[in-house]
mmCIF file of N, CA and C in Angstrom:
data_model
loop_
_atom_site.group_PDB
_atom_site.id
_atom_site.type_symbol
_atom_site.label_atom_id
_atom_site.label_comp_id
_atom_site.label_asym_id
_atom_site.label_seq_id
_atom_site.Cartn_x
_atom_site.Cartn_y
_atom_site.Cartn_z
ATOM 1 N N PHE E 1 -24.628 47.909 -24.546
ATOM 2 C CA PHE E 1 -23.231 48.263 -24.756
ATOM 3 C C PHE E 1 -22.671 48.840 -23.464
ATOM 4 N N ARG E 2 -21.577 48.278 -23.043
ATOM 5 C CA ARG E 2 -20.928 48.763 -21.829
ATOM 6 C C ARG E 2 -19.566 49.335 -22.195
ATOM 7 N N ARG E 3 -19.337 50.543 -21.818
ATOM 8 C CA ARG E 3 -18.064 51.192 -22.108
ATOM 9 C C ARG E 3 -17.058 50.852 -21.015
ATOM 10 N N VAL E 4 -15.919 50.392 -21.423
ATOM 11 C CA VAL E 4 -14.860 50.032 -20.486
ATOM 12 C C VAL E 4 -13.651 50.909 -20.787
ATOM 13 N N LEU E 5 -13.133 51.552 -19.775
ATOM 14 C CA LEU E 5 -11.957 52.387 -19.944
ATOM 15 C C LEU E 5 -10.753 51.729 -19.289
ATOM 16 N N PHE E 6 -9.634 51.843 -19.920
ATOM 17 C CA PHE E 6 -8.402 51.274 -19.398
ATOM 18 C C PHE E 6 -7.385 52.386 -19.202
ATOM 19 N N ARG E 7 -6.486 52.171 -18.284
ATOM 20 C CA ARG E 7 -5.457 53.181 -18.005
ATOM 21 C C ARG E 7 -4.392 53.239 -19.084
ATOM 22 N N SER E 8 -4.206 52.126 -19.780
ATOM 23 C CA SER E 8 -3.155 52.071 -20.791
ATOM 24 C C SER E 8 -3.489 51.019 -21.836
ATOM 25 N N LYS E 9 -2.748 51.049 -22.931
ATOM 26 C CA LYS E 9 -2.906 50.025 -23.959
ATOM 27 C C LYS E 9 -2.542 48.663 -23.377
ATOM 28 N N ASN E 10 -1.504 48.647 -22.541
ATOM 29 C CA ASN E 10 -1.062 47.400 -21.929
ATOM 30 C C ASN E 10 -2.166 46.770 -21.089
ATOM 31 N N SER E 11 -2.850 47.557 -20.281
ATOM 32 C CA SER E 11 -3.907 46.987 -19.435
ATOM 33 C C SER E 11 -5.081 46.505 -20.280
ATOM 34 N N ALA E 12 -5.371 47.175 -21.381
ATOM 35 C CA ALA E 12 -6.437 46.722 -22.273
ATOM 36 C C ALA E 12 -6.068 45.388 -22.927
ATOM 37 N N VAL E 13 -4.837 45.277 -23.387
ATOM 38 C CA VAL E 13 -4.382 44.031 -24.014
ATOM 39 C C VAL E 13 -4.388 42.893 -23.002
ATOM 40 N N ARG E 14 -3.947 43.161 -21.788
ATOM 41 C CA ARG E 14 -3.962 42.123 -20.747
ATOM 42 C C ARG E 14 -5.384 41.667 -20.421
ATOM 43 N N LYS E 15 -6.330 42.583 -20.434
ATOM 44 C CA LYS E 15 -7.729 42.233 -20.178
ATOM 45 C C LYS E 15 -8.262 41.307 -21.274
ATOM 46 N N VAL E 16 -7.985 41.656 -22.516
ATOM 47 C CA VAL E 16 -8.416 40.806 -23.630
ATOM 48 C C VAL E 16 -7.751 39.436 -23.533
ATOM 49 N N ALA E 17 -6.459 39.410 -23.260
ATOM 50 C CA ALA E 17 -5.737 38.138 -23.146
ATOM 51 C C ALA E 17 -6.290 37.290 -22.006
ATOM 52 N N GLY E 18 -6.657 37.914 -20.902
ATOM 53 C CA GLY E 18 -7.212 37.172 -19.776
ATOM 54 C C GLY E 18 -8.619 36.673 -20.042
ATOM 55 N N THR E 19 -9.380 37.432 -20.795
ATOM 56 C CA THR E 19 -10.750 37.052 -21.116
ATOM 57 C C THR E 19 -10.794 35.952 -22.175
ATOM 58 N N TYR E 20 -9.867 36.002 -23.101
ATOM 59 C CA TYR E 20 -9.808 35.031 -24.200
ATOM 60 C C TYR E 20 -8.423 34.385 -24.233
ATOM 61 N N PRO E 21 -8.127 33.470 -23.308
ATOM 62 C CA PRO E 21 -6.774 32.929 -23.196
ATOM 63 C C PRO E 21 -6.296 32.135 -24.415
ATOM 64 N N ASN E 22 -7.194 31.634 -25.220
ATOM 65 C CA ASN E 22 -6.792 30.862 -26.394
ATOM 66 C C ASN E 22 -6.661 31.707 -27.653
ATOM 67 N N LEU E 23 -6.914 32.991 -27.534
ATOM 68 C CA LEU E 23 -6.849 33.898 -28.671
ATOM 69 C C LEU E 23 -5.409 34.324 -28.911
ATOM 70 N N LYS E 24 -4.966 34.252 -30.153
ATOM 71 C CA LYS E 24 -3.627 34.715 -30.498
ATOM 72 C C LYS E 24 -3.706 36.215 -30.758
ATOM 73 N N LEU E 25 -2.985 36.998 -29.995
ATOM 74 C CA LEU E 25 -3.056 38.455 -30.094
ATOM 75 C C LEU E 25 -1.840 39.026 -30.802
ATOM 76 N N TYR E 26 -2.109 40.055 -31.610
ATOM 77 C CA TYR E 26 -1.069 40.780 -32.320
ATOM 78 C C TYR E 26 -1.235 42.261 -32.011
ATOM 79 N N ALA E 27 -0.142 42.985 -32.046
ATOM 80 C CA ALA E 27 -0.198 44.437 -31.885
ATOM 81 C C ALA E 27 0.570 45.072 -33.039
ATOM 82 N N VAL E 28 0.061 46.222 -33.491
ATOM 83 C CA VAL E 28 0.733 47.001 -34.524
ATOM 84 C C VAL E 28 0.972 48.382 -33.943
ATOM 85 N N GLY E 29 2.208 48.864 -34.034
ATOM 86 C CA GLY E 29 2.514 50.165 -33.461
ATOM 87 C C GLY E 29 3.327 51.042 -34.384
ATOM 88 N N ASP E 30 3.212 52.345 -34.127
ATOM 89 C CA ASP E 30 3.991 53.301 -34.915
ATOM 90 C C ASP E 30 4.518 54.456 -34.068
ATOM 91 N N SER E 31 4.400 54.335 -32.744
ATOM 92 C CA SER E 31 4.861 55.445 -31.906
ATOM 93 C C SER E 31 5.442 54.912 -30.594
ATOM 94 N N MET E 32 6.117 55.785 -29.894
ATOM 95 C CA MET E 32 6.753 55.407 -28.637
ATOM 96 C C MET E 32 5.733 54.910 -27.602
ATOM 97 N N SER E 33 4.516 55.421 -27.663
ATOM 98 C CA SER E 33 3.506 54.982 -26.695
ATOM 99 C C SER E 33 3.136 53.517 -26.868
ATOM 100 N N ASP E 34 3.499 52.926 -27.983
ATOM 101 C CA ASP E 34 3.173 51.524 -28.224
ATOM 102 C C ASP E 34 4.118 50.567 -27.501
ATOM 103 N N PHE E 35 5.227 51.053 -26.979
ATOM 104 C CA PHE E 35 6.120 50.194 -26.194
ATOM 105 C C PHE E 35 5.373 49.542 -25.034
ATOM 106 N N GLU E 36 4.537 50.307 -24.394
ATOM 107 C CA GLU E 36 3.778 49.812 -23.251
ATOM 108 C C GLU E 36 2.934 48.609 -23.653
ATOM 109 N N MET E 37 2.340 48.671 -24.832
ATOM 110 C CA MET E 37 1.485 47.595 -25.301
ATOM 111 C C MET E 37 2.293 46.325 -25.570
ATOM 112 N N VAL E 38 3.526 46.465 -25.980
ATOM 113 C CA VAL E 38 4.367 45.318 -26.301
ATOM 114 C C VAL E 38 4.517 44.395 -25.094
ATOM 115 N N LYS E 39 4.549 44.957 -23.932
ATOM 116 C CA LYS E 39 4.751 44.169 -22.712
ATOM 117 C C LYS E 39 3.636 43.158 -22.473
ATOM 118 N N GLY E 40 2.442 43.415 -22.969
ATOM 119 C CA GLY E 40 1.324 42.524 -22.698
ATOM 120 C C GLY E 40 0.864 41.721 -23.892
ATOM 121 N N ILE E 41 1.662 41.642 -24.937
ATOM 122 C CA ILE E 41 1.223 40.992 -26.170
ATOM 123 C C ILE E 41 2.264 39.982 -26.628
ATOM 124 N N GLY E 42 1.824 39.014 -27.370
ATOM 125 C CA GLY E 42 2.740 37.994 -27.860
ATOM 126 C C GLY E 42 3.559 38.432 -29.058
ATOM 127 N N THR E 43 2.937 39.079 -30.030
ATOM 128 C CA THR E 43 3.615 39.422 -31.269
ATOM 129 C C THR E 43 3.385 40.888 -31.591
ATOM 130 N N PHE E 44 4.467 41.615 -31.790
ATOM 131 C CA PHE E 44 4.383 43.043 -32.072
ATOM 132 C C PHE E 44 4.972 43.340 -33.440
ATOM 133 N N PHE E 45 4.222 44.067 -34.253
ATOM 134 C CA PHE E 45 4.656 44.513 -35.568
ATOM 135 C C PHE E 45 4.730 46.033 -35.569
ATOM 136 N N ALA E 46 5.624 46.576 -36.378
ATOM 137 C CA ALA E 46 5.719 48.031 -36.518
ATOM 138 C C ALA E 46 5.541 48.400 -37.979
ATOM 139 N N VAL E 47 4.972 49.568 -38.209
ATOM 140 C CA VAL E 47 4.908 50.084 -39.576
ATOM 141 C C VAL E 47 6.185 50.863 -39.862
ATOM 142 N N GLY E 48 6.531 50.961 -41.134
ATOM 143 C CA GLY E 48 7.815 51.516 -41.546
ATOM 144 C C GLY E 48 8.083 52.945 -41.146
ATOM 145 N N ASN E 49 7.039 53.718 -40.894
ATOM 146 C CA ASN E 49 7.258 55.102 -40.496
ATOM 147 C C ASN E 49 7.440 55.258 -38.986
ATOM 148 N N ALA E 50 7.463 54.158 -38.261
ATOM 149 C CA ALA E 50 7.688 54.201 -36.808
ATOM 150 C C ALA E 50 9.140 54.572 -36.518
ATOM 151 N N PRO E 51 9.387 55.222 -35.382
ATOM 152 C CA PRO E 51 10.772 55.520 -34.995
ATOM 153 C C PRO E 51 11.592 54.231 -34.875
ATOM 154 N N LYS E 52 12.875 54.332 -35.069
ATOM 155 C CA LYS E 52 13.772 53.163 -35.009
ATOM 156 C C LYS E 52 13.631 52.395 -33.696
ATOM 157 N N ALA E 53 13.444 53.089 -32.590
ATOM 158 C CA ALA E 53 13.301 52.416 -31.293
ATOM 159 C C ALA E 53 12.067 51.512 -31.275
ATOM 160 N N VAL E 54 10.979 51.938 -31.911
ATOM 161 C CA VAL E 54 9.770 51.123 -32.003
ATOM 162 C C VAL E 54 10.026 49.944 -32.935
ATOM 163 N N GLN E 55 10.675 50.208 -34.053
ATOM 164 C CA GLN E 55 10.967 49.143 -35.007
ATOM 165 C C GLN E 55 11.826 48.046 -34.390
ATOM 166 N N GLN E 56 12.728 48.413 -33.488
ATOM 167 C CA GLN E 56 13.603 47.426 -32.848
ATOM 168 C C GLN E 56 12.839 46.469 -31.940
ATOM 169 N N GLU E 57 11.671 46.865 -31.469
ATOM 170 C CA GLU E 57 10.854 46.006 -30.619
ATOM 171 C C GLU E 57 9.980 45.043 -31.432
ATOM 172 N N ALA E 58 9.883 45.270 -32.716
ATOM 173 C CA ALA E 58 8.976 44.508 -33.564
ATOM 174 C C ALA E 58 9.612 43.229 -34.100
ATOM 175 N N VAL E 59 8.759 42.227 -34.329
ATOM 176 C CA VAL E 59 9.229 41.008 -34.984
ATOM 177 C C VAL E 59 9.267 41.188 -36.495
ATOM 178 N N TYR E 60 8.546 42.201 -36.977
ATOM 179 C CA TYR E 60 8.521 42.501 -38.412
ATOM 180 C C TYR E 60 8.178 43.973 -38.580
ATOM 181 N N VAL E 61 8.821 44.624 -39.541
ATOM 182 C CA VAL E 61 8.537 46.018 -39.850
ATOM 183 C C VAL E 61 8.027 46.074 -41.289
ATOM 184 N N SER E 62 6.843 46.636 -41.459
ATOM 185 C CA SER E 62 6.228 46.721 -42.786
ATOM 186 C C SER E 62 6.632 48.002 -43.490
ATOM 187 N N SER E 63 6.003 48.235 -44.628
ATOM 188 C CA SER E 63 6.134 49.512 -45.330
ATOM 189 C C SER E 63 5.538 50.595 -44.444
ATOM 190 N N ALA E 64 5.719 51.828 -44.831
ATOM 191 C CA ALA E 64 5.128 52.938 -44.075
ATOM 192 C C ALA E 64 3.607 52.811 -44.055
ATOM 193 N N MET E 65 2.997 53.350 -43.003
ATOM 194 C CA MET E 65 1.562 53.245 -42.821
ATOM 195 C C MET E 65 0.801 53.774 -44.035
ATOM 196 N N ASN E 66 1.241 54.896 -44.585
ATOM 197 C CA ASN E 66 0.529 55.476 -45.721
ATOM 198 C C ASN E 66 0.868 54.785 -47.042
ATOM 199 N N ALA E 67 1.716 53.763 -46.992
ATOM 200 C CA ALA E 67 2.066 52.985 -48.185
ATOM 201 C C ALA E 67 1.542 51.556 -48.039
ATOM 202 N N ARG E 68 0.364 51.424 -47.448
ATOM 203 C CA ARG E 68 -0.291 50.131 -47.254
ATOM 204 C C ARG E 68 0.426 49.240 -46.235
ATOM 205 N N GLY E 69 1.113 49.851 -45.296
ATOM 206 C CA GLY E 69 1.856 49.093 -44.293
ATOM 207 C C GLY E 69 0.988 48.201 -43.433
ATOM 208 N N VAL E 70 -0.161 48.706 -42.983
ATOM 209 C CA VAL E 70 -1.050 47.886 -42.142
ATOM 210 C C VAL E 70 -1.632 46.748 -42.969
ATOM 211 N N HIS E 71 -1.990 47.013 -44.209
ATOM 212 C CA HIS E 71 -2.494 45.971 -45.097
ATOM 213 C C HIS E 71 -1.447 44.871 -45.255
ATOM 214 N N GLU E 72 -0.214 45.261 -45.449
ATOM 215 C CA GLU E 72 0.895 44.307 -45.562
ATOM 216 C C GLU E 72 1.000 43.450 -44.315
ATOM 217 N N LEU E 73 0.872 44.064 -43.148
ATOM 218 C CA LEU E 73 0.966 43.315 -41.894
ATOM 219 C C LEU E 73 -0.190 42.338 -41.748
ATOM 220 N N LEU E 74 -1.395 42.763 -42.088
ATOM 221 C CA LEU E 74 -2.544 41.860 -41.987
ATOM 222 C C LEU E 74 -2.371 40.653 -42.908
ATOM 223 N N GLU E 75 -1.869 40.867 -44.095
ATOM 224 C CA GLU E 75 -1.611 39.743 -44.988
ATOM 225 C C GLU E 75 -0.571 38.798 -44.395
ATOM 226 N N ARG E 76 0.445 39.351 -43.781
ATOM 227 C CA ARG E 76 1.498 38.525 -43.168
ATOM 228 C C ARG E 76 0.943 37.708 -41.996
ATOM 229 N N MET E 77 0.070 38.315 -41.198
ATOM 230 C CA MET E 77 -0.519 37.617 -40.054
ATOM 231 C C MET E 77 -1.396 36.456 -40.493
ATOM 232 N N MET E 78 -2.012 36.569 -41.646
ATOM 233 C CA MET E 78 -2.929 35.535 -42.114
ATOM 234 C C MET E 78 -2.214 34.308 -42.668
ATOM 235 N N LYS E 79 -0.911 34.398 -42.875
ATOM 236 C CA LYS E 79 -0.144 33.256 -43.424
ATOM 237 C C LYS E 79 0.108 32.223 -42.370
#
């Protein structure tokens, strides 16, 4: 096991995208720090309890995280 540290979520997502170019990547966010990750990902989803600014960056906004929001997003991604 090799531990790899990244400076940001964006750099981690870019590394995964570069390593697996045929992989379809999704991001789920609920805070302002997730904006950075949006820059390096194809599809961004937000949970309903995210601030409005985060929700505006998303292609879809689910229910709140504590109301099965992530589960809802995973089901949507599988369609």
